[in-house]
CSV table of C-alpha atoms in Angstrom, one decimal:
chain,number,residue,atom,x,y,z
A,1,MET,CA,-7.7,-15.3,-7.6
A,2,ARG,CA,-6.6,-11.9,-7.6
A,3,SER,CA,-6.7,-9.5,-10.7
A,4,LEU,CA,-3.2,-8.5,-11.7
A,5,THR,CA,-2.0,-5.3,-13.5
A,6,PRO,CA,0.0,-5.6,-16.7
A,7,GLU,CA,3.0,-5.1,-14.1
A,8,GLU,CA,2.3,-8.2,-12.0
A,9,LYS,CA,1.0,-10.5,-15.1
A,10,ARG,CA,4.4,-9.9,-16.6
A,11,VAL,CA,6.5,-11.6,-13.6
A,12,ILE,CA,3.5,-14.2,-12.2
A,13,ILE,CA,2.0,-15.2,-15.5
A,14,ASP,CA,4.6,-14.6,-18.0
A,15,LYS,CA,7.4,-15.2,-15.4
A,16,GLY,CA,9.6,-12.3,-16.0
A,17,THR,CA,11.5,-10.6,-13.3
A,18,GLU,CA,11.7,-7.1,-11.2
A,19,TYR,CA,14.5,-5.2,-11.8
A,20,PRO,CA,16.7,-5.4,-9.1
A,21,PHE,CA,16.1,-3.1,-5.5
A,22,THR,CA,12.9,-1.9,-6.9
A,23,GLY,CA,10.6,-4.2,-5.1
A,24,ILE,CA,8.9,-2.6,-1.9
A,25,TYR,CA,9.9,-5.5,0.4
A,26,THR,CA,13.8,-6.0,-0.5
A,27,ASN,CA,14.8,-4.1,2.6
A,28,HIS,CA,11.1,-4.9,4.5
A,29,LYS,CA,11.8,-5.9,7.8
A,30,GLU,CA,8.3,-6.3,9.5
A,31,LYS,CA,7.1,-9.5,11.1
A,32,GLY,CA,4.4,-11.2,9.3
A,33,THR,CA,3.7,-13.5,6.5
A,34,TYR,CA,4.6,-13.0,2.9
A,35,HIS,CA,1.5,-14.4,0.9
A,36,CYS,CA,1.1,-15.0,-3.1
A,37,LYS,CA,0.0,-11.8,-4.6
A,38,GLN,CA,-2.3,-13.5,-6.9
A,39,CYS,CA,-4.4,-16.4,-4.4
A,40,ASP,CA,-3.3,-14.9,-1.2
A,41,ALA,CA,-1.6,-18.1,0.0
A,42,PRO,CA,0.9,-17.7,2.5
A,43,LEU,CA,4.2,-18.4,1.1
A,44,TYR,CA,7.2,-17.0,3.7
A,45,ARG,CA,7.5,-16.1,7.2
A,46,SER,CA,9.6,-12.8,8.3
A,47,ALA,CA,11.5,-14.9,10.5
A,48,ASP,CA,13.5,-16.7,7.3
A,49,LYS,CA,13.7,-13.2,5.3
A,50,PHE,CA,17.3,-12.1,5.2
A,51,ASP,CA,19.9,-9.7,3.7
A,52,SER,CA,21.5,-11.6,0.6
A,53,GLY,CA,22.6,-7.9,-1.0
A,54,CYS,CA,21.0,-9.4,-4.1
A,55,GLY,CA,18.3,-6.5,-4.7
A,56,TRP,CA,15.0,-8.9,-4.4
A,57,PRO,CA,13.6,-10.6,-0.9
A,58,SER,CA,15.6,-13.8,0.5
A,59,PHE,CA,14.2,-16.4,2.2
A,60,ASP,CA,16.0,-19.5,3.5
A,61,ASP,CA,13.2,-21.9,4.1
A,62,GLU,CA,8.9,-21.7,2.7
A,63,ILE,CA,6.2,-22.5,4.3
A,64,LYS,CA,6.1,-25.8,4.2
A,65,GLY,CA,4.2,-27.2,0.7
A,66,ALA,CA,3.4,-23.5,0.1
A,67,VAL,CA,6.2,-23.6,-2.8
A,68,LYS,CA,7.0,-26.0,-5.9
A,69,ARG,CA,10.1,-26.1,-7.8
A,70,PHE,CA,10.5,-26.5,-11.8
A,71,LYS,CA,13.6,-26.8,-13.6
A,72,ASP,CA,13.7,-23.5,-15.6
A,73,ALA,CA,13.6,-22.8,-18.9
A,74,ASP,CA,17.4,-22.0,-19.2
A,75,GLY,CA,18.3,-25.4,-18.1
A,76,ARG,CA,20.5,-23.6,-15.5
A,77,ARG,CA,18.3,-22.7,-12.5
A,78,THR,CA,15.7,-23.8,-10.6
A,79,GLU,CA,11.8,-21.8,-11.0
A,80,ILE,CA,9.6,-21.5,-7.9
A,81,VAL,CA,6.3,-21.3,-8.3
A,82,CYS,CA,3.3,-20.6,-5.9
A,83,ALA,CA,1.8,-24.5,-4.8
A,84,ALA,CA,-1.7,-23.4,-4.7
A,85,CYS,CA,-2.2,-21.3,-8.1
A,86,GLY,CA,1.2,-21.6,-9.8
A,87,GLY,CA,2.1,-18.3,-9.8
A,88,HIS,CA,5.7,-17.4,-11.1
A,89,LEU,CA,7.9,-16.6,-7.4
A,90,GLY,CA,11.2,-16.0,-8.8
A,91,HIS,CA,14.3,-18.7,-8.4
A,92,VAL,CA,15.9,-20.8,-5.7
A,93,PHE,CA,19.7,-21.2,-5.1
A,94,GLU,CA,21.9,-23.7,-3.0
A,95,GLY,CA,25.4,-24.1,-1.9
A,96,GLU,CA,25.8,-19.9,-1.6
A,97,GLY,CA,26.3,-20.1,1.9
A,98,PHE,CA,24.7,-17.0,3.4
A,99,THR,CA,22.5,-19.2,5.8
A,100,SER,CA,23.0,-22.3,8.3
A,101,LYS,CA,19.9,-23.8,5.6
A,102,ASP,CA,22.7,-22.7,2.6
A,103,THR,CA,19.2,-21.7,0.4
A,104,ARG,CA,18.3,-19.0,-1.0
A,105,HIS,CA,15.1,-18.3,-2.7
A,106,CYS,CA,15.2,-14.7,-4.9
A,107,VAL,CA,11.6,-13.8,-5.1
A,108,ASN,CA,9.8,-10.8,-6.7
A,109,SER,CA,8.2,-8.1,-3.9
A,110,ILE,CA,5.5,-8.2,-7.0
A,111,SER,CA,4.7,-11.9,-6.7
A,112,LEU,CA,3.9,-10.4,-2.9
A,113,VAL,CA,1.7,-9.2,-0.5
A,114,PHE,CA,3.2,-9.0,3.2
A,115,ARG,CA,0.5,-9.7,6.0
A,116,LYS,CA,1.8,-8.3,9.3
A,117,ASP,CA,1.4,-10.7,12.6
A,118,GLN,CA,-1.4,-9.3,14.8
A,119,ALA,CA,1.2,-9.3,18.1
A,120,THR,CA,3.2,-6.7,16.7
A,121,THR,CA,0.2,-4.4,16.7
A,122,PRO,CA,-0.9,-2.4,19.9
A,123,ALA,CA,-4.1,-3.9,21.6
A,124,LYS,CA,-6.3,-0.9,20.5
A,125,THR,CA,-6.1,1.0,17.6
A,126,GLU,CA,-8.2,2.7,15.2
A,127,THR,CA,-8.3,3.3,11.1
A,128,ALA,CA,-9.1,6.3,9.2
A,129,ILE,CA,-9.8,7.0,5.7
A,130,PHE,CA,-8.8,9.9,4.0
A,131,ALA,CA,-8.9,11.1,0.1
A,132,GLY,CA,-7.3,13.7,-0.8
A,133,GLY,CA,-5.5,13.5,-4.4
A,134,CYS,CA,-2.7,11.2,-5.4
A,135,PHE,CA,-2.5,8.8,-2.5
A,136,TRP,CA,0.9,8.7,-2.9
A,137,GLY,CA,2.2,12.4,-1.6
A,138,VAL,CA,-0.9,11.5,1.3
A,139,GLU,CA,0.2,8.3,2.4
A,140,HIS,CA,4.2,9.7,2.4
A,141,LEU,CA,3.2,12.7,4.5
A,142,LEU,CA,1.0,11.1,6.5
A,143,LYS,CA,3.2,8.1,7.6
A,144,ARG,CA,5.5,10.7,9.8
A,145,VAL,CA,2.5,11.8,12.2
A,146,ASP,CA,3.4,10.5,15.6
A,147,GLY,CA,1.6,7.7,16.6
A,148,VAL,CA,0.5,6.3,13.1
A,149,LEU,CA,1.6,2.3,12.7
A,150,SER,CA,0.8,2.2,9.0
A,151,VAL,CA,-0.8,4.1,6.2
A,152,GLU,CA,-1.4,1.9,2.8
A,153,SER,CA,-2.8,3.3,-0.3
A,154,GLY,CA,-6.2,2.4,-1.9
A,155,TYR,CA,-9.6,2.8,-3.4
A,156,ILE,CA,-12.7,3.4,-1.7
A,157,GLY,CA,-15.9,5.2,-2.4
A,158,GLY,CA,-17.3,2.9,-5.8
A,159,LYS,CA,-19.1,0.2,-7.0
A,160,THR,CA,-16.4,-2.3,-9.2
A,161,PRO,CA,-15.3,-4.5,-6.3
A,162,ASN,CA,-11.5,-5.1,-6.1
A,163,PRO,CA,-10.9,-2.4,-9.1
A,164,THR,CA,-7.9,-1.9,-10.6
A,165,TYR,CA,-5.7,1.3,-11.3
A,166,GLU,CA,-6.7,1.0,-15.0
A,167,GLU,CA,-10.2,0.9,-13.8
A,168,VAL,CA,-10.1,3.8,-10.9
A,169,CYS,CA,-8.8,6.5,-13.6
A,170,SER,CA,-10.9,5.3,-16.5
A,171,HIS,CA,-13.9,7.0,-14.3
A,172,THR,CA,-16.4,4.2,-14.3
A,173,THR,CA,-15.7,2.8,-11.4
A,174,GLY,CA,-16.5,6.0,-8.7
A,175,HIS,CA,-13.6,4.8,-6.3
A,176,ALA,CA,-11.4,7.8,-4.8
A,177,GLU,CA,-7.5,7.4,-4.3
A,178,ALA,CA,-7.3,6.8,-0.9
A,179,VAL,CA,-5.8,6.0,2.1
A,180,ARG,CA,-6.3,4.2,5.0
A,181,VAL,CA,-4.6,4.8,8.3
A,182,ILE,CA,-3.4,2.5,11.3
A,183,PHE,CA,-3.1,4.7,14.5
A,184,ASP,CA,-2.7,4.1,18.2
A,185,PRO,CA,-4.7,6.4,20.0
A,186,ALA,CA,-3.0,6.8,23.0
A,187,LYS,CA,-0.6,8.4,20.6
A,188,VAL,CA,-2.6,10.6,18.6
A,189,THR,CA,-6.0,11.5,18.1
A,190,TYR,CA,-8.2,11.3,15.1
A,191,GLU,CA,-8.7,14.5,15.2
A,192,VAL,CA,-4.9,15.7,14.9
A,193,LEU,CA,-4.9,13.4,12.1
A,194,ALA,CA,-7.5,15.2,10.5
A,195,LYS,CA,-6.2,18.4,10.9
A,196,ARG,CA,-2.9,17.7,9.1
A,197,PHE,CA,-4.9,15.7,6.8
A,198,PHE,CA,-7.1,19.1,5.8
A,199,GLU,CA,-3.4,20.6,6.4
A,200,ILE,CA,-1.6,18.5,3.2
A,201,HIS,CA,-3.8,18.8,0.5
A,202,ASP,CA,-5.9,21.8,-0.8
A,203,PRO,CA,-9.8,20.8,0.7
A,204,GLU,CA,-11.3,24.2,-1.5
A,205,GLN,CA,-10.4,22.1,-5.1
A,206,ILE,CA,-13.3,20.0,-6.5
A,207,ASN,CA,-12.8,16.3,-8.6
A,208,ARG,CA,-8.5,17.4,-8.6
A,209,GLN,CA,-5.8,18.2,-6.7
A,210,GLY,CA,-3.5,20.1,-8.7
A,211,PRO,CA,-2.3,18.4,-11.8
A,212,ASP,CA,-4.3,15.8,-11.3
A,213,VAL,CA,-7.9,16.1,-12.5
A,214,GLY,CA,-10.6,13.5,-12.5
A,215,ASP,CA,-13.3,12.1,-9.5
A,216,GLN,CA,-10.4,9.9,-7.8
A,217,TYR,CA,-8.8,13.0,-7.1
A,218,ARG,CA,-11.6,14.3,-5.0
A,219,SER,CA,-11.4,15.1,-1.5
A,220,GLU,CA,-13.1,13.6,1.0
A,221,VAL,CA,-13.6,12.2,4.5
A,222,PHE,CA,-14.4,8.4,5.3
A,223,TYR,CA,-15.7,7.9,8.9
A,224,THR,CA,-15.2,4.6,10.2
A,225,ASN,CA,-17.7,6.0,13.4
A,226,GLU,CA,-19.9,8.9,14.4
A,227,GLN,CA,-17.4,10.2,16.5
A,228,GLN,CA,-14.9,10.6,13.7
A,229,LYS,CA,-18.2,12.3,11.1
A,230,GLU,CA,-18.6,14.8,14.2
A,231,VAL,CA,-15.0,15.7,14.4
A,232,ALA,CA,-14.5,16.2,10.3
A,233,LEU,CA,-17.7,18.0,9.9
A,234,LYS,CA,-16.3,20.2,13.3
A,235,LEU,CA,-13.0,21.0,11.7
A,236,ILE,CA,-14.7,22.3,7.9
A,237,ASP,CA,-16.9,24.6,9.8
A,238,LEU,CA,-13.5,26.1,11.5
A,239,LEU,CA,-11.9,26.1,8.3
A,240,LYS,CA,-15.1,27.7,6.4
A,241,ALA,CA,-15.4,29.9,9.4
A,242,LYS,CA,-12.2,30.9,8.2
A,243,GLY,CA,-13.1,31.6,4.4
A,244,TYR,CA,-11.9,28.8,2.9
A,245,LYS,CA,-14.6,27.4,0.2
A,246,VAL,CA,-14.0,23.4,1.5
A,247,ALA,CA,-15.3,21.2,-1.0
A,248,THR,CA,-14.3,18.0,1.2
A,249,LYS,CA,-17.5,15.7,1.6
A,250,VAL,CA,-17.9,13.6,4.4
A,251,THR,CA,-19.5,9.8,3.9
A,252,LYS,CA,-19.4,6.7,5.7
A,253,ALA,CA,-16.6,4.2,5.0
A,254,THR,CA,-17.4,1.3,2.4
A,255,MET,CA,-15.0,-1.3,1.6
A,256,PHE,CA,-11.6,-0.3,1.2
A,257,TRP,CA,-9.4,-2.2,-1.7
A,258,GLU,CA,-5.7,-2.8,-1.4
A,259,ALA,CA,-4.2,-0.5,-4.7
A,260,GLU,CA,-1.2,-2.1,-6.3
A,261,ALA,CA,2.0,-2.9,-4.4
A,262,TYR,CA,3.7,-0.7,-6.8
A,263,HIS,CA,1.9,2.4,-5.5
A,264,GLN,CA,2.6,1.3,-1.5
A,265,ASP,CA,5.7,3.2,-0.2
A,266,TYR,CA,6.0,5.2,-3.7
A,267,TYR,CA,7.8,8.1,-2.5
A,268,GLU,CA,10.1,5.9,-0.6
A,269,ARG,CA,11.0,3.6,-2.9
A,270,LYS,CA,11.5,6.4,-5.4
A,271,GLY,CA,13.2,8.6,-2.7
A,272,THR,CA,11.8,11.9,-4.1
A,273,GLN,CA,8.9,14.3,-2.5
A,274,PRO,CA,5.5,14.7,-3.7
A,275,TYR,CA,4.8,16.7,-6.4
A,276,CYS,CA,1.3,18.3,-5.5
A,277,HIS,CA,1.2,17.9,-1.9
A,278,SER,CA,2.8,19.8,0.9
A,279,TYR,CA,1.8,21.5,4.2
A,280,THR,CA,0.0,24.7,4.6
A,281,LYS,CA,-0.7,25.6,8.1
A,282,ARG,CA,-4.5,26.4,8.2
A,283,PHE,CA,-6.0,26.0,12.1
């Protein structure tokens, strides 16, 4: 069972509801499966997802046996929960005529975790992991590089398994806020990505990035193979030759822990721009 943040607990355990049009999966259209945030049991398939305009993810069917229904405490609606762990998902409605199945599972995004279908990913992909201050801004700017397939915010480099945001911010776990980049090497090289990383944050700052201060905001490249290590070190040498006092560390990647759902796609959902990351040409 996954440990929950206070907001996740408010919805999943205490049967709360997130505000409409704020969830990360409301307008999500990738092909894959939606799992329970608490226990990771598969609940819904993307093929059964539709746009109801209600402000929450809507599905007209569930994976067989994955969801249980109960009369809601208000005596009018029907609550739906994960059959495996009992975590609150939302409510189900019938007779609205949205689809031929005439059913709408109205689900809180915060109750879900999405797993992309492998078939939608090119046969050959590579992974890059970068830490350069608040992961919101790094994620936002690296997503715009052609050839990048996905960018996920998370935690790496610490000692606590599956840390929460609050634990990382307590400076007791040793983790850095980082992003995991899945890219198509036929379209973009690791060196291009690494250069962009060095140009969207300030590699001279130590344990901070702009107004954000703490070891979780350190500048660090987590390499997944020796070639990535060589590229990162080469780029650092180039920057030092240009006069930059580079503080970026180069470390072998360890376990990457996915951050809470509310950290993913942060600026896309907010409709704003990063406050401490911007592009500066350095190469």
